[in-house]
Coordinates of C-alpha atoms in Angstrom, one line a residue:
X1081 CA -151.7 -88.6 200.1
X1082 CA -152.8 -84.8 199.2
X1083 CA -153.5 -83.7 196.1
X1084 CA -150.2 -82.1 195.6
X1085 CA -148.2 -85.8 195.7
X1086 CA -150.4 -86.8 192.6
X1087 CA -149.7 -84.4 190.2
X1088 CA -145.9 -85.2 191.4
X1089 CA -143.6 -86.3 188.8
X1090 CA -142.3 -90.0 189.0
X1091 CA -138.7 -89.6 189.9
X1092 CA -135.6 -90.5 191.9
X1093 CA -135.7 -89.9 196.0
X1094 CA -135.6 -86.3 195.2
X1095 CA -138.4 -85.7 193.4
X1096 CA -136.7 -85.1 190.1
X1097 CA -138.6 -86.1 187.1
X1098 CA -137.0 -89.1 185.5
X1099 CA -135.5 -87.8 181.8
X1100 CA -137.0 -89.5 179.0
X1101 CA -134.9 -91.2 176.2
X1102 CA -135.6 -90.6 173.0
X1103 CA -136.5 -94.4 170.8
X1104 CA -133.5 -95.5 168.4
X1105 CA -134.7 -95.3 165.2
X1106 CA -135.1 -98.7 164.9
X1107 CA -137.5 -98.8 167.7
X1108 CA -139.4 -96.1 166.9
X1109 CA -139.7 -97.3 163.0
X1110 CA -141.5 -100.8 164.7
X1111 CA -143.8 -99.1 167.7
X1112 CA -144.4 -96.1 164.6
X1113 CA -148.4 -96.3 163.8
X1114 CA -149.4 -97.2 160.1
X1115 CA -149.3 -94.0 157.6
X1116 CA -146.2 -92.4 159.2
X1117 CA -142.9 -92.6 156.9
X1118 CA -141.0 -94.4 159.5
X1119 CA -143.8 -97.2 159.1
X1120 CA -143.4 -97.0 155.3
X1121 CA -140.1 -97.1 155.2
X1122 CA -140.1 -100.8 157.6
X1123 CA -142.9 -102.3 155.4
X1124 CA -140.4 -101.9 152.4
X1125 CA -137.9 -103.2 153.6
X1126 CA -140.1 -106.2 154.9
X1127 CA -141.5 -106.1 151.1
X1128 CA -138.0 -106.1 149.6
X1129 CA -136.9 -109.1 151.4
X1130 CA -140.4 -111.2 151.3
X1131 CA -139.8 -110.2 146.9
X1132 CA -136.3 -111.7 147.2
X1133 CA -137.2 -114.8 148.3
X1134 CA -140.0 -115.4 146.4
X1135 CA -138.0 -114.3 143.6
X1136 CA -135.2 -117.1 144.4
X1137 CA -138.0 -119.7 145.5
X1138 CA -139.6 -119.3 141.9
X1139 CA -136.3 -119.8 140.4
X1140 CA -135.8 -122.7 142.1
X1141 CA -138.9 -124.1 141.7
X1142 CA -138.7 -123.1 138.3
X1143 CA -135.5 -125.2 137.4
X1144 CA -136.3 -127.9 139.1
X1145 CA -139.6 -128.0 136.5
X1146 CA -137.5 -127.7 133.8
X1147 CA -135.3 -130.5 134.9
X1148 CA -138.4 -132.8 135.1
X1149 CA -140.3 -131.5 131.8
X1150 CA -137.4 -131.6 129.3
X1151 CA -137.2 -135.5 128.5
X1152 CA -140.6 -135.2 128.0
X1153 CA -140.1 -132.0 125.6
X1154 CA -137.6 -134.0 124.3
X1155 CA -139.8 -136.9 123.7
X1156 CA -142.4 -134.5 121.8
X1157 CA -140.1 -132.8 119.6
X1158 CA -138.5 -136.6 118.4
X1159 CA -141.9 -137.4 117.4
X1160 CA -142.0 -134.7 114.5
X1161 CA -138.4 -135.1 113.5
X1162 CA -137.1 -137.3 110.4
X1163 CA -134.9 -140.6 110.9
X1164 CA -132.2 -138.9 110.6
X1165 CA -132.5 -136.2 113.3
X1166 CA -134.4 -137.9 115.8
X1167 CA -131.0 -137.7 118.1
X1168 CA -130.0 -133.7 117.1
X1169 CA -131.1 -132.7 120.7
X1170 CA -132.9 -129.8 119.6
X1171 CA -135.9 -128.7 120.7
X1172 CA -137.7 -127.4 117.8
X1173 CA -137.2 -129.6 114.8
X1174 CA -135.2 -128.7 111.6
X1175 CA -137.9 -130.9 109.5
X1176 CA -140.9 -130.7 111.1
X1177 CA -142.9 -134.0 109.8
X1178 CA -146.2 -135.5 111.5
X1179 CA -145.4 -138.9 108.9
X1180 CA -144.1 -140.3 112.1
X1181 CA -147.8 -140.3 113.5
X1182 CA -149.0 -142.3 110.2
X1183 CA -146.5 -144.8 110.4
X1184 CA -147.0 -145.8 113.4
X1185 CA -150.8 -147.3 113.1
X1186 CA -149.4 -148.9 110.3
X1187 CA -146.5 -150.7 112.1
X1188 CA -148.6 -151.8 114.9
X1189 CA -152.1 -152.4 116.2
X1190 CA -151.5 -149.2 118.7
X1191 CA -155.3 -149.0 118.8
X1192 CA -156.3 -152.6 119.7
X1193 CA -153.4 -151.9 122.8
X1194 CA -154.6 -149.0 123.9
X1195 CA -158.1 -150.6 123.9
X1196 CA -156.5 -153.5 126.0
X1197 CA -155.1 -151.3 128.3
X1198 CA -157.8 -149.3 129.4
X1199 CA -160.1 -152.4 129.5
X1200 CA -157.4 -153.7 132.5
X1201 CA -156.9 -150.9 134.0
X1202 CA -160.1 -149.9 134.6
X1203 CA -160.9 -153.3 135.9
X1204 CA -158.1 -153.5 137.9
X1205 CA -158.6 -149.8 139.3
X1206 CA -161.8 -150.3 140.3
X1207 CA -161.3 -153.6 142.0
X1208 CA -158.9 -152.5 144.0
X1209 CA -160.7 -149.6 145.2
X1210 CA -163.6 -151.2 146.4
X1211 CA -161.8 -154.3 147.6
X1212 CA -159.2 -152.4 149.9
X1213 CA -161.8 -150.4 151.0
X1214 CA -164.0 -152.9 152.4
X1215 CA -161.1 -154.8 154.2
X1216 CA -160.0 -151.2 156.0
X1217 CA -163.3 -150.4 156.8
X1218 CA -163.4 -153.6 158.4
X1219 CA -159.9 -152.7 160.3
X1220 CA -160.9 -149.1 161.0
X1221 CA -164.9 -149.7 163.0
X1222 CA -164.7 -153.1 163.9
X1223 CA -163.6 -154.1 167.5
X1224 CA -162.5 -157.9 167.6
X1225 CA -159.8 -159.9 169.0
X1226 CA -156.6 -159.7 167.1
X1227 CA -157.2 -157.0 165.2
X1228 CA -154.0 -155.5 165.2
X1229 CA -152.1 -158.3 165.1
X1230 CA -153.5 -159.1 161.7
X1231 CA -153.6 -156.0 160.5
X1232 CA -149.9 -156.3 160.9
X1233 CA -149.9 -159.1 158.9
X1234 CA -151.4 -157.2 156.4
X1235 CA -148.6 -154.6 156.3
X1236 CA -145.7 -157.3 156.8
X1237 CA -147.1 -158.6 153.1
X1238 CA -145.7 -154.9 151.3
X1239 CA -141.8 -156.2 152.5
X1240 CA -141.9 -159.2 150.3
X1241 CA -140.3 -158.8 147.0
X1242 CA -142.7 -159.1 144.0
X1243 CA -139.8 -161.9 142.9
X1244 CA -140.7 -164.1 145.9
X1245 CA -144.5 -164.4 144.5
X1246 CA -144.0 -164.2 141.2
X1247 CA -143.8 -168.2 140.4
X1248 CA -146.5 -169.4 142.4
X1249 CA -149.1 -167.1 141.4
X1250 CA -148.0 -167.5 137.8
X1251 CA -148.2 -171.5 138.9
X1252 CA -152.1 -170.7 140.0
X1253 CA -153.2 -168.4 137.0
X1254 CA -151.2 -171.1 134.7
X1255 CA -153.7 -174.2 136.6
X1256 CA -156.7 -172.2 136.0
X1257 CA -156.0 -171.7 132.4
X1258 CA -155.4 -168.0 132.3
X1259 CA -151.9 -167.7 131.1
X1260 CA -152.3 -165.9 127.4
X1261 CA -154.8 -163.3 128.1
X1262 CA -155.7 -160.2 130.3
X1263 CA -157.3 -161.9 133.3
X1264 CA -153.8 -162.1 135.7
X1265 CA -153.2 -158.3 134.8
X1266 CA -156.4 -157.4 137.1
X1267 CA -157.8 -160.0 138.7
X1268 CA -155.2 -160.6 141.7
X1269 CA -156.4 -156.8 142.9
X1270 CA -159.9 -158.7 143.7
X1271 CA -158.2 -158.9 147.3
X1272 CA -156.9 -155.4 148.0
X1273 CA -153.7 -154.3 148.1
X1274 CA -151.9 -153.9 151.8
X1275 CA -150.9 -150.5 150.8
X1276 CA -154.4 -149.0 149.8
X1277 CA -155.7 -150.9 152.9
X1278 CA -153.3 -149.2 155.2
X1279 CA -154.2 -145.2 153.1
X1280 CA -158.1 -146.1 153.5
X1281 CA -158.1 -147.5 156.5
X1282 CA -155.8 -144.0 158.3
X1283 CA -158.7 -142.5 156.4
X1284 CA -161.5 -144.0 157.9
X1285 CA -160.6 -143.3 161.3
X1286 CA -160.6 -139.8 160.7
X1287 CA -164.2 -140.0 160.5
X1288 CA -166.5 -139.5 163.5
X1289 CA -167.8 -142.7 164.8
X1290 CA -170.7 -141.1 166.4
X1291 CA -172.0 -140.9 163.3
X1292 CA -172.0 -144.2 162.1
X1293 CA -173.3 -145.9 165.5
X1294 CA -176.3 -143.1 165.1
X1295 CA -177.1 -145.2 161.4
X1296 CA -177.0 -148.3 163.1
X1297 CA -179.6 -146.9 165.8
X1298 CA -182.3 -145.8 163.0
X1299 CA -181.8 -149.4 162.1
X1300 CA -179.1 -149.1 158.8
X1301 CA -177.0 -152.5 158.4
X1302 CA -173.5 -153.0 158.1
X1303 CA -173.3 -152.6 154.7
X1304 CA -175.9 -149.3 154.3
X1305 CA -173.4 -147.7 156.9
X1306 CA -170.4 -148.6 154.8
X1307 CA -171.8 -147.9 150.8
X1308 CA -174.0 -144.8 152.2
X1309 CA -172.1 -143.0 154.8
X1310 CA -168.4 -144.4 155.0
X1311 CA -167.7 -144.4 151.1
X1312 CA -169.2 -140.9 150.3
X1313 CA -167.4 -139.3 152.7
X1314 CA -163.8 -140.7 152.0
X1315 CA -164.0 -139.6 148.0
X1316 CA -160.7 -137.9 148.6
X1317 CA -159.0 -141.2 149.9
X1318 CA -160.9 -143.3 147.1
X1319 CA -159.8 -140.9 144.2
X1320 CA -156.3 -141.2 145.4
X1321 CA -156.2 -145.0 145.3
X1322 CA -157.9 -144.9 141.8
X1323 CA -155.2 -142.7 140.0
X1324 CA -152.1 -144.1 141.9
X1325 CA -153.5 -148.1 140.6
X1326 CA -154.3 -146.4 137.3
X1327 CA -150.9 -145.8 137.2
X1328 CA -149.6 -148.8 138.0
X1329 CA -151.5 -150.6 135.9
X1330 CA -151.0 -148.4 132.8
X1331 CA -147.4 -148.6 133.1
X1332 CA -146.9 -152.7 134.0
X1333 CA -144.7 -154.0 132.1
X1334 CA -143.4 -157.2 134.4
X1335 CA -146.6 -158.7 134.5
X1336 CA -147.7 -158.1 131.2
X1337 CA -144.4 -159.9 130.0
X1338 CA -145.2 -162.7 132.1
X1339 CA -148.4 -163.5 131.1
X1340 CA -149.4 -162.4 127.6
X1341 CA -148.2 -164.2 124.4
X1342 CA -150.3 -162.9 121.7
X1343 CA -149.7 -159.3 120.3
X1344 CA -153.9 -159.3 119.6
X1345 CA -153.4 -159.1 123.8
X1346 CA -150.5 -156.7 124.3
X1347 CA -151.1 -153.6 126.8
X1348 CA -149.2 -150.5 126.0
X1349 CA -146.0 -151.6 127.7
X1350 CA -145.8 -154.9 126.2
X1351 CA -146.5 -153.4 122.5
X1352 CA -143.6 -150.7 123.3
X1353 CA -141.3 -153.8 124.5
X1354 CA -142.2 -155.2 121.1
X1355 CA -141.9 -152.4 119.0
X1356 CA -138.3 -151.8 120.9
X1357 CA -137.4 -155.2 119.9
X1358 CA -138.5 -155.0 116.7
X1359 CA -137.4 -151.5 115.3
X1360 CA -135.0 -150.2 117.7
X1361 CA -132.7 -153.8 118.4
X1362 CA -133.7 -155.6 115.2
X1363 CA -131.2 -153.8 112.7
X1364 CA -134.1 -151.6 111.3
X1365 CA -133.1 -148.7 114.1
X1366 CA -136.5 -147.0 113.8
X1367 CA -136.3 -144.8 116.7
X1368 CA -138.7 -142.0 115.6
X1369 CA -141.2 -145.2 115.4
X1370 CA -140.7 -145.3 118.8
X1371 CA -140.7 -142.2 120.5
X1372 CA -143.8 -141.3 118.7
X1373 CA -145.6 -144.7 119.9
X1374 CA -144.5 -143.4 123.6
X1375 CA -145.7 -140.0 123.2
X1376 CA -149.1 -141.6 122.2
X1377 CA -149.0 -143.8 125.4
X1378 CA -147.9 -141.0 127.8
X1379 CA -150.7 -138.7 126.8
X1380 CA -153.4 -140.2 128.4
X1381 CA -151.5 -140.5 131.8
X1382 CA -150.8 -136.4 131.5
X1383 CA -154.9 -135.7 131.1
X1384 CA -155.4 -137.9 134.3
X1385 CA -152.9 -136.3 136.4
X1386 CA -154.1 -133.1 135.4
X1387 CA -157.8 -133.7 135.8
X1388 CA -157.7 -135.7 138.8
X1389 CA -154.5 -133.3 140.9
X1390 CA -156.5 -131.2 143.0
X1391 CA -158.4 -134.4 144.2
X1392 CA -154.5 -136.1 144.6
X1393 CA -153.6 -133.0 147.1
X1394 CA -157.1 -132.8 148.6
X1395 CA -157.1 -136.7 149.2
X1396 CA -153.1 -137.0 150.5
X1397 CA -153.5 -134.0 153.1
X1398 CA -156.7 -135.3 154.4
X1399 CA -155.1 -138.7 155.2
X1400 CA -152.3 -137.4 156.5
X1401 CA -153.8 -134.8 158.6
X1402 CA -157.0 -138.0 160.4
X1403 CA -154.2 -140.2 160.4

């Protein structure tokens, strides 16, 4: 090949350059390098229709929270409104009153069931905890025979009804002598709960085993590898077991009914069951009573959710992302 055949134009069999095509506009606005105007001109339309959907994703997102917040607004702006107005439907009160608030630590020992509430519910919270983690720790690094076959059996318990239980374990907390005060509202979570078993235990074997046998080499027990390693490292999974059972627990009604007879021993929801009984179906029709008795309740659940969210998401998307 001579010198002459490299400088020749690529072409057709006689040597005829091939002609170029010019880019549609189109094509030459997406090959175009940053700066130029036909680059500027893409990355606003790109712009323009990224805005637009985040425009209608906030809308929607928006209305939905509005849908969700405004029987709680609702709730709040009963709780400063007269008798007579409790039911206007507005948002800001005609009469603005905070007599509501007085009344009701006069009515009832709100107080005393607050105090009884957070006394089971911490119990039962923590109890739980610890208990379901120690029986999914025990699923999640131990290798023995049957293991999931009983693990199974663990997870069959969450399709019975609570209504097929219900009268023996009130049968066994009536033969112990319990019946009438606050010890069946916590004590049964002393042996885990199938469901937090299940979360911990998805959470546990996320975690590298390779650290734990290490432990056992430099001559750690069982139960140094479990409170000193295992349990530090699944915080996320804990603090999600501990708000979703605070929940529960703050809002259990059922049991509470069952089990407690005295109003010295009334959690929140019974009190509100009595306080519905008394001023809302009793002819007295005292529904700003009421509603300003539930905003009271409802507060405290709010200031968890809010302190203990990012710990919710971090603890939910870590399970599901080792499980």
């Amino acid at each position: 090949m001579t010198d002459l055949d490299l400088e020749r134009p690529a072409g057709g069999a006689s040597g005829e350059p091939t002609p170029r095509r010019d880019p549609t506009p189109a094509a030459a606005a997406a090959i175009a390098p940053p700066g130029t105007d036909a680059a500027v001109r893409r990355e606003r339309r790109s712009g323009g229709r990224m805005s637009r959907g985040r425009v209608l994703a906030w809308g929607a997102l928006s209305l939905l929270g509005i849908v969700f917040v405004y029987p709680f607004l609702w709730l709040v702006s009963a709780s400063f409104k007269p008798r007579t107005q409790v039911f206007d439907n507005r948002l800001i009160p005609e009469t603005f009153t905070l007599d509501n608030y007085v009344q009701v630590w006069q009515q009832a020992p709100l107080g005393l069931w607050l105090l009884n509430t957070l006394i089971v519910t911490a119990l039962a919270a923590v109890t739980v905890t610890l208990s379901s983690a120690m029986v999914a720790w025990g699923f999640a690094y131990f290798r023995f025979r049957g293991r999931s076959a009983l693990f199974g059996l663990v997870l069959a318990t969450m399709m019975l009804p609570g209504a097929v239980t219900m009268i023996p374990v009130f049968l066994i907390w009536n033969g112990l002598g319990q019946v009438g005060t606050l010890t069946p509202l916590w004590a049964g979570n002393l042996f885990g709960s199938a469901f937090y078993i299940f979360l911990l235990r998805q959470f546990f074997l996320g975690l590298p085993r390779d650290l734990f046998e290490a432990a056992r080499i430099d001559g750690a027990s069982q139960w140094s590898v479990f409170w000193r390693i295992a349990l530090p490292l699944s915080r996320p999974a804990l603090a999600v077991t501990l708000v979703f059972e605070v929940q529960a627990v703050w809002t259990d009604l059922m049991r509470a009914l069952i089990y407690l007879r005295d109003a010295d021993t009334f959690t929140v929801p019974r009190g509100l069951k009595s306080l519905v009984d008394a001023f809302g179906f009793g002819g007295e029709w005292h529904w700003e009573i009421i509603v300003t008795a539930s905003v009271i309740t409802t507060v405290p659940m709010i200031i968890v959710f809010f302190v203990a969210q990012r710990q919710i998401i971090d603890g939910v998307a870590s399970t599901g992302l080792k499980g």
